[in-house]
Short mmCIF file of C-alpha atoms in Angstrom, two decimals:
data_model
loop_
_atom_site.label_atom_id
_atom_site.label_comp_id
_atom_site.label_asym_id
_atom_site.label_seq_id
_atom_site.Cartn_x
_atom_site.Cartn_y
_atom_site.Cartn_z
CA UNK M 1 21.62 36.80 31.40
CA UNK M 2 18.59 39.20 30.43
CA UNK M 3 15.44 37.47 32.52
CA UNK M 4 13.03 35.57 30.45
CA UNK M 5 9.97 36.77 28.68
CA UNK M 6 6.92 35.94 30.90
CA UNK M 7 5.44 33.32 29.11
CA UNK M 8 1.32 34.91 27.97
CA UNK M 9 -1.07 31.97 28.13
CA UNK M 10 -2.85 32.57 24.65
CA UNK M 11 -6.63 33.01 25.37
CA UNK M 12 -9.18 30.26 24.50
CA UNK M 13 -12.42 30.75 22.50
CA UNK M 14 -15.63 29.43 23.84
CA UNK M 15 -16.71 27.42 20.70
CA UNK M 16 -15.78 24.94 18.65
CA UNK M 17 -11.89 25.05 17.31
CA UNK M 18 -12.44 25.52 13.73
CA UNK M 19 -12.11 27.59 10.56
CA UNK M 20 -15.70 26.55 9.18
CA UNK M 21 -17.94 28.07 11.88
CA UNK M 22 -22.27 28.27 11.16
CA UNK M 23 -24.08 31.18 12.35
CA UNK M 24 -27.84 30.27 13.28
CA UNK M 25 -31.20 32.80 12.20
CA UNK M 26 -33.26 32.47 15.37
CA UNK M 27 -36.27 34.05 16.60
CA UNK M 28 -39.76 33.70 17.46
CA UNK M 29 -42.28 33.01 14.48
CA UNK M 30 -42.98 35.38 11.98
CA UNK M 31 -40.58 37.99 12.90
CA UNK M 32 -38.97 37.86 9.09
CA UNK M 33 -36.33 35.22 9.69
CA UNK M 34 -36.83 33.62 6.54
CA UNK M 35 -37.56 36.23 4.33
CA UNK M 36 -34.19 37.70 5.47
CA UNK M 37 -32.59 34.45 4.99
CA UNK M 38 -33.86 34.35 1.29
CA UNK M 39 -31.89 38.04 0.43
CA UNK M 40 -28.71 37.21 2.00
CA UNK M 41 -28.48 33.76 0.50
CA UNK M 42 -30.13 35.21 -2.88
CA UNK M 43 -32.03 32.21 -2.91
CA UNK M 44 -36.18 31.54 -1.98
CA UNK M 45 -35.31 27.98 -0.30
CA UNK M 46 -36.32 30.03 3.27
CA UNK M 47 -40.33 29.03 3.63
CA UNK M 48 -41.73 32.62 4.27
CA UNK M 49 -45.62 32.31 5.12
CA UNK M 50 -47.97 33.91 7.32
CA UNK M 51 -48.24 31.22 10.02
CA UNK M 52 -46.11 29.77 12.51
CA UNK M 53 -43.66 27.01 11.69
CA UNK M 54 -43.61 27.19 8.13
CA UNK M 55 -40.08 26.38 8.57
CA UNK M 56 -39.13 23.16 9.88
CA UNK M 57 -36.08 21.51 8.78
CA UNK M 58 -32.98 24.05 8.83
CA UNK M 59 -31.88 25.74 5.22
CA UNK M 60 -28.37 26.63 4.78
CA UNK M 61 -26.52 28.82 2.43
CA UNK M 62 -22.91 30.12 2.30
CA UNK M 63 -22.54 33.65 1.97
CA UNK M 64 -20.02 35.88 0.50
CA UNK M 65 -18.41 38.41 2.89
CA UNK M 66 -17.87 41.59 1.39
CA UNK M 67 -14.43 43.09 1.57
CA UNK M 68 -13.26 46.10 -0.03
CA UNK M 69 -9.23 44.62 0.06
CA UNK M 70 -10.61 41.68 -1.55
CA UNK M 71 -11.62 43.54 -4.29
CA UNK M 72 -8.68 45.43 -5.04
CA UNK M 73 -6.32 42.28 -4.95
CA UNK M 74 -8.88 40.88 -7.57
CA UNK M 75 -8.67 44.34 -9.60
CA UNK M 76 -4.92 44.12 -9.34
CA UNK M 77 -4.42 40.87 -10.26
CA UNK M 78 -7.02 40.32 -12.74
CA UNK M 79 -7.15 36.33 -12.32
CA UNK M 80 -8.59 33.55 -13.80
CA UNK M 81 -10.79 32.60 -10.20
CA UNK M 82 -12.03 34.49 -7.43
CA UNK M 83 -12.60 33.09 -4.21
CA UNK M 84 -13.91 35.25 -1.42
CA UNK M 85 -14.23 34.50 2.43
CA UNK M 86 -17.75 33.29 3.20
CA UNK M 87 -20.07 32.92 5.85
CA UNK M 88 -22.43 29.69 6.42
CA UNK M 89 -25.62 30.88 7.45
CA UNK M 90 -28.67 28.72 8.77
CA UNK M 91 -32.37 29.63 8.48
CA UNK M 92 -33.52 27.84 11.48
CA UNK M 93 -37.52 27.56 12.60
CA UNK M 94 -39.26 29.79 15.03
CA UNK M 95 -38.87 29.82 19.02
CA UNK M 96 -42.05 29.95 21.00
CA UNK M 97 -42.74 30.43 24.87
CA UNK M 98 -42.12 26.71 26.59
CA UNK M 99 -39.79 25.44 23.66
CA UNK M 100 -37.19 24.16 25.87
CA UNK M 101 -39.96 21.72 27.11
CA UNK M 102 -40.67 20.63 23.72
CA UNK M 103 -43.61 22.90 23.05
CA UNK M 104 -43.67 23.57 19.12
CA UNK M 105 -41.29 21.16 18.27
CA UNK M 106 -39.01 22.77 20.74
CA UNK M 107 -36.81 20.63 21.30
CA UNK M 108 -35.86 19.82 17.49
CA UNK M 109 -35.90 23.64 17.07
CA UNK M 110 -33.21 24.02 19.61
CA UNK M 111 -30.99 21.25 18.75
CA UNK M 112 -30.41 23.05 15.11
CA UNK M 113 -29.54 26.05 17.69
CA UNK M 114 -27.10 24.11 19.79
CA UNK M 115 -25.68 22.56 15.97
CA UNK M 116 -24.50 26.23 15.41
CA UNK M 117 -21.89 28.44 16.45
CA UNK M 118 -23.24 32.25 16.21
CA UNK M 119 -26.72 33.75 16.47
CA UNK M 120 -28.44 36.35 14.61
CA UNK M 121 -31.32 36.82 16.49
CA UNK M 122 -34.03 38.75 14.26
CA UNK M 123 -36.90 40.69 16.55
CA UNK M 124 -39.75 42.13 14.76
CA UNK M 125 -40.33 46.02 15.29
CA UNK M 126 -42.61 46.84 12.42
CA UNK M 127 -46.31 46.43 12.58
CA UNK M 128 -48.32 44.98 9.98
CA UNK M 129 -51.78 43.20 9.98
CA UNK M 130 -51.22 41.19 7.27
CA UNK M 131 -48.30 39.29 9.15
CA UNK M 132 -49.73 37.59 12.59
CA UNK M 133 -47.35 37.81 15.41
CA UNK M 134 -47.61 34.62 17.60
CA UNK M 135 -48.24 35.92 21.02
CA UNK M 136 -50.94 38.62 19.56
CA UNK M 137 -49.03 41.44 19.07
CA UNK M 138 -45.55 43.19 18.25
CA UNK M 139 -43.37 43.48 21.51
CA UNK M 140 -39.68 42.96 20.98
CA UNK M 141 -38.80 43.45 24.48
CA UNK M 142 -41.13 40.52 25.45
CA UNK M 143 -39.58 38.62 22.19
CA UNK M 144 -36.02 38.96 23.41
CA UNK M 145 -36.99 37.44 26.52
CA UNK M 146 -38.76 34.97 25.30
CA UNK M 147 -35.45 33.68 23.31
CA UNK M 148 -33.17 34.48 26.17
CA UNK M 149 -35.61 32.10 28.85
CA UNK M 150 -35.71 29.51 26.59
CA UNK M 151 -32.51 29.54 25.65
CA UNK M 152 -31.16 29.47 29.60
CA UNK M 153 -33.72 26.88 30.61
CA UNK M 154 -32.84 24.51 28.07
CA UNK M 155 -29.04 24.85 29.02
CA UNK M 156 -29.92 24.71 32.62
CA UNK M 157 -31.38 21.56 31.51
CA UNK M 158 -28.67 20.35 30.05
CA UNK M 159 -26.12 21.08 32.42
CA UNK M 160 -27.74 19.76 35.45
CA UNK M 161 -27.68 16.46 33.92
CA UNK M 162 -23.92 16.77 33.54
CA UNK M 163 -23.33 17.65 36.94
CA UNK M 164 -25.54 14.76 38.07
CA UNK M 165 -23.37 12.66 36.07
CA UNK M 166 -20.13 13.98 36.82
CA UNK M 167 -21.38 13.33 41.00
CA UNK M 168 -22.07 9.91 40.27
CA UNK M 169 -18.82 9.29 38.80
CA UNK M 170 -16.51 11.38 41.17
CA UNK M 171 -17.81 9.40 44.51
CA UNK M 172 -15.45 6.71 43.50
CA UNK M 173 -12.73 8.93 43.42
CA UNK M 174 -9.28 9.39 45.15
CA UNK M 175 -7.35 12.59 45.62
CA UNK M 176 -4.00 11.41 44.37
CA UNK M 177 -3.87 10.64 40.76
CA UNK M 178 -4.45 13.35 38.18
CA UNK M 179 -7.38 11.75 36.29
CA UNK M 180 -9.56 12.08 39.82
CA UNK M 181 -7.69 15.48 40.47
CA UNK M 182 -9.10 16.41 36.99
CA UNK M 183 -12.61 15.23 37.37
CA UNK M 184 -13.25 16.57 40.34
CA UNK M 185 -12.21 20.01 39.11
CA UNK M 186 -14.91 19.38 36.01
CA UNK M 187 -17.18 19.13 38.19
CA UNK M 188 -16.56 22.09 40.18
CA UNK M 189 -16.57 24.22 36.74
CA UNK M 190 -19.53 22.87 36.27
CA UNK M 191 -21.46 23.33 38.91
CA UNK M 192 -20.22 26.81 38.90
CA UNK M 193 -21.67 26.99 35.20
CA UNK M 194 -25.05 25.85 36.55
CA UNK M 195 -24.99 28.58 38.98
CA UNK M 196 -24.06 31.70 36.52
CA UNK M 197 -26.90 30.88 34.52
CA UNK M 198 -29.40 29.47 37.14
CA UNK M 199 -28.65 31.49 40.27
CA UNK M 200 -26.83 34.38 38.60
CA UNK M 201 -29.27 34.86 35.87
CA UNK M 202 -26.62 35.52 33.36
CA UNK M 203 -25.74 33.92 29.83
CA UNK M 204 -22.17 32.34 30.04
CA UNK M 205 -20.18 33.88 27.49
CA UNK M 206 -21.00 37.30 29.60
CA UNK M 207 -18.74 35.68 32.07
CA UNK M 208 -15.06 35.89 32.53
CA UNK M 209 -13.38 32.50 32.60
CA UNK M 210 -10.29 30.91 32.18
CA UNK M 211 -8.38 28.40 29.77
CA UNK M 212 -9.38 24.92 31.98
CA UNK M 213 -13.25 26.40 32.38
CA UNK M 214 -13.81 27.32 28.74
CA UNK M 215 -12.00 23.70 27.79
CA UNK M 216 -15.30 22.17 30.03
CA UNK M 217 -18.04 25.13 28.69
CA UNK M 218 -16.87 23.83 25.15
CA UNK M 219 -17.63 20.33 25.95
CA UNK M 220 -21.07 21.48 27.31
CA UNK M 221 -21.83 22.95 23.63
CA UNK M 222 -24.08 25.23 25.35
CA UNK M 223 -26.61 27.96 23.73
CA UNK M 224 -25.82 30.48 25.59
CA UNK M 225 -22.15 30.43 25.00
CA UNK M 226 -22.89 31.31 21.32
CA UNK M 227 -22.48 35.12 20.34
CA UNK M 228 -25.13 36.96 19.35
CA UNK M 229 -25.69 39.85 16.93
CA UNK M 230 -29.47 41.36 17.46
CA UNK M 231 -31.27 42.60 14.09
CA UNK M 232 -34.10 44.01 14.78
CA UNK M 233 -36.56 44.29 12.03
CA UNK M 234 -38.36 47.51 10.72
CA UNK M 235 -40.66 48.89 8.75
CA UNK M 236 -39.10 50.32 5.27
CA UNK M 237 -40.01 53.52 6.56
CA UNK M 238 -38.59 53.47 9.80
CA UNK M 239 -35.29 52.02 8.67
CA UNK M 240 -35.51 55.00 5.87
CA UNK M 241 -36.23 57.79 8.70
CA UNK M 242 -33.89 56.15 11.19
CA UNK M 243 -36.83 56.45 13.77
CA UNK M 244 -38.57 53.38 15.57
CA UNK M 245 -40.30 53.78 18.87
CA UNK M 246 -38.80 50.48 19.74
CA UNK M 247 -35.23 50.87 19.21
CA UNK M 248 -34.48 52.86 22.41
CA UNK M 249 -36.40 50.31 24.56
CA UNK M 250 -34.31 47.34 22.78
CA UNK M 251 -30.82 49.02 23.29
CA UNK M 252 -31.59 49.50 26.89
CA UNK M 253 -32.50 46.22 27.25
CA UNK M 254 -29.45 44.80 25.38
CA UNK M 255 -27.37 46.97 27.69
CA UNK M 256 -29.10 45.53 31.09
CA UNK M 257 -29.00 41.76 29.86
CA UNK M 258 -26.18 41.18 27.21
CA UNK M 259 -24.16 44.20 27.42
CA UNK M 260 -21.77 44.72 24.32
CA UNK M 261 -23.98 42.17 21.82
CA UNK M 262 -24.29 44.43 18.77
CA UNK M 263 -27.41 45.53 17.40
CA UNK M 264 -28.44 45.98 13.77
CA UNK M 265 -31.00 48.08 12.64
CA UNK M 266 -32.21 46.55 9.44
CA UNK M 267 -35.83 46.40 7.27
CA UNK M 268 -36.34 42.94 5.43
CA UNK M 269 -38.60 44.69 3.31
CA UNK M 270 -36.35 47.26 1.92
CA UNK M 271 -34.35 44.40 1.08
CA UNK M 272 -36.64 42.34 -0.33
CA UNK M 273 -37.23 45.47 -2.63
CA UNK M 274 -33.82 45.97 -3.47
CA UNK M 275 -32.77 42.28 -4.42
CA UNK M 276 -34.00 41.80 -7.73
CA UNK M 277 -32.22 45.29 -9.06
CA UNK M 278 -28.43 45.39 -10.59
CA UNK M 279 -26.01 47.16 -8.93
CA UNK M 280 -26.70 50.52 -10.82
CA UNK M 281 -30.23 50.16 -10.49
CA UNK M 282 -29.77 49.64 -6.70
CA UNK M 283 -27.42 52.29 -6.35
CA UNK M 284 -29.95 54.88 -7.70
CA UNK M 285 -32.74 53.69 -5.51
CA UNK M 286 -30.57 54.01 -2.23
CA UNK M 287 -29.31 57.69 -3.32
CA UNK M 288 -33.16 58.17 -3.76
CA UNK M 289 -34.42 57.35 -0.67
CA UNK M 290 -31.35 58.01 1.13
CA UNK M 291 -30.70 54.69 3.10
CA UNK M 292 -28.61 51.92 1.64
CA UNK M 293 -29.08 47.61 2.40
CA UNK M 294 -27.51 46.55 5.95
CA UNK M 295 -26.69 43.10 4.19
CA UNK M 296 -22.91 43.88 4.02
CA UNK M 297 -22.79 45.35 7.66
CA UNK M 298 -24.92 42.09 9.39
CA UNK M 299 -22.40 39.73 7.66
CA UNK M 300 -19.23 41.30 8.26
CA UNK M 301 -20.63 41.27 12.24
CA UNK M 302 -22.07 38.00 11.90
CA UNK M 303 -18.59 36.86 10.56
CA UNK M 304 -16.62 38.62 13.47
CA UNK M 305 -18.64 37.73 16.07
CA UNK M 306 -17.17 34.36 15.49
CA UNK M 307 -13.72 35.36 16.07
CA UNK M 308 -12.98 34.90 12.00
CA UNK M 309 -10.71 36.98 10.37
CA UNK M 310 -8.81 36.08 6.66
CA UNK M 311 -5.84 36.43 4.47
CA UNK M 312 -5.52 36.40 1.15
CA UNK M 313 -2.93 34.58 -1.58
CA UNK M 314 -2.57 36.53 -4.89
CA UNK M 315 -1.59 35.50 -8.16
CA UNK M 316 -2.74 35.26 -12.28
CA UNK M 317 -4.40 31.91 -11.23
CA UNK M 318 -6.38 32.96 -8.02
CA UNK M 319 -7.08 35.45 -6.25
CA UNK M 320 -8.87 33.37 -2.62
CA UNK M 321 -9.60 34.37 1.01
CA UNK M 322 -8.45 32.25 3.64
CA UNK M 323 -10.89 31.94 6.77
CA UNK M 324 -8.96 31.75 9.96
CA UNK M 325 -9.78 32.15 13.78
CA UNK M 326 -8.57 35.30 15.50
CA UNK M 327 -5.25 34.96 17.36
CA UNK M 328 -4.20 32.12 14.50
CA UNK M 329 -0.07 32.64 14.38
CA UNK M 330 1.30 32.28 10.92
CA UNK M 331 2.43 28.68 10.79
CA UNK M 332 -0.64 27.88 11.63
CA UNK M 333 -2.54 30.09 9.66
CA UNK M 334 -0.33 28.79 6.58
CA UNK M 335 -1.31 25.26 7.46
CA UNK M 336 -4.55 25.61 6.00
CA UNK M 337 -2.99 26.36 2.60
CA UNK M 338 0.48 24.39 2.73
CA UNK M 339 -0.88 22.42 -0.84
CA UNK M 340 -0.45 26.15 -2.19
CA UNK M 341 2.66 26.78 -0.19
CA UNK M 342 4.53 24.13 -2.18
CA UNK M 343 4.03 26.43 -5.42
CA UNK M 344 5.70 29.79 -4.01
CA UNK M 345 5.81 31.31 -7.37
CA UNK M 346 2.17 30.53 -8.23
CA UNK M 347 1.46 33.27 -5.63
CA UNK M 348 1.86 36.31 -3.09
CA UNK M 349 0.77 35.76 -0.15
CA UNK M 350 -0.37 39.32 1.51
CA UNK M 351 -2.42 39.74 4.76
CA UNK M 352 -4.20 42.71 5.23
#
């Protein structure tokens, strides 16, 4: 007999285990979080204003996610609906110094983090008098850092509680039956959790773990296991010369803390300028000035970064994108559509 196939233990994603994932807007005040919010949603329900904490409850909008295959099956087919993958997006308040001890409604602020599944994290490279930055003037390197302490203490917070827990409850235990054999190994991930970000100084989906320890991280539902995509905001003129005496400094500092998070070069302001045109009147203005909006590249990344990917079913009726998570196999994948799959002539069914 041939020998068997090794059997390849199929990876785990930190995260939640589902199709419709959120990505967060977070930053600290006044970096352009809401204004940017307002073009990708096309929608003003983002409260831009010159102060801190004009946002307080979270917005949220679903946005399209461009795809040139999409739009050939709908030029093929022609049909009667269009349904295109989409993103849900959040617009969520500002992050100050000492939030993850409440300070500036901290703690409410980073519960609508935790409630999400991606970051965009927007830092503010432009200068501009008119728009007061919150700790006195622009710095994105001290921003980041800002986010990234708070962010660690407040899940250093939270998991020392769980260990404390999890020691309470595993003095009683016994060393023969599985349950105790399992808790006592959640508490050793655990601990080991506390000590990557705590002792290690490192955000936990930068390390490598395995199926059991991301089953506990996921329970944690911590905010440093979310991915992050850094766009960093500049002036319309910088983003149009592709210069910024920042952008170095915030690479380099990406590379030393979160190396491989991607980072987006974008100017809300452009965008702001661009939204209200049609698409030939946009098209001119970007051939004029030479630089065209990053929308479509910082939600395709956003959408990535949370292990999504899509297929498509084709037909007179409908043309739709289904929103899957990387790795899905096809039975699976077809779940999410078996209502459709009972109509096999209604469709095609193409992945691309």
């Amino acid at each position: 007999m041939p020998p068997k196939k090794p059997v390849v233990e199929k990876k785990a994603l930190l995260g939640r285990p589902s199709n419709n994932l959120k990505i967060g807007i977070v930053g600290l005040p006044n970096v352009g979080k809401s204004s940017f919010f307002n073009v990708l949603s096309k929608t003003d329900l983002g409260k831009a204003a010159n102060f801190p904490y004009a946002t307080i409850n979270p917005e949220e909008a679903r946005i399209m996610v461009p795809d040139a295959r999409f739009d050939w099956l709908v030029e093929a087919y022609k049909p009667a609906s269009r349904v295109p993958a989409a993103l849900t997006c959040i617009d969520i308040a500002g992050l100050t110094a000492g939030a993850s001890t409440g300070a500036g409604l901290g703690n409410a602020f980073l519960s609508h983090v935790r409630a999400v599944d991606g970051i965009f994290q927007v830092v503010r490279a432009f200068d501009d008098a008119d728009v007061t930055h919150v700790e006195g003037d622009v710095n994105p390197i001290r921003d980041m850092e800002i986010i990234q302490t708070e962010l660690r203490l407040k899940d250093i917070e939270w998991v020392e509680k769980a260990v404390e827990n999890l020691r309470k409850t595993s003095r009683s235990l016994g060393s023969n039956s599985l349950a105790d054999k399992a808790k006592k190994e959640e508490l050793a991930i655990t601990e080991r959790v506390l000590a990557v970000i705590q002792e290690e100084g490192k955000d936990v989906r930068k390390v490598e773990w395995n199926n059991k320890e991301i089953d506990v991280i996921n329970g944690l539902m911590l905010l440093t296991a979310k991915p992050v995509t850094y766009l960093v905001n500049l002036s319309e003129r910088d983003f149009i010369r592709k210069k910024n005496k920042w952008l170095p400094k915030i690479k380099a500092w990406i590379d030393e803390n979160n190396p491989g998070d991607p980072l987006i070069p974008f100017s809300v302001a452009l965008e702001e300028r661009l939204a209200p045109l049609d698409d030939q009147e946009r098209k001119e203005e970007e051939e004029r000035i030479g630089a065209t909006s990053s929308l479509p590249k910082i939600i395709t990344a956003g959408y990535s970064s949370l292990e999504l990917i899509r297929y498509f079913t084709c037909g007179p009726d409908e043309v739709r994108a289904w929103t899957i998570r990387n790795g899905t196999k096809a039975p699976q994948a077809a779940g999410v559509i078996q209502y459709v799959l009972r109509r096999p002539q209604w469709f095609d069914l193409t992945i691309l």
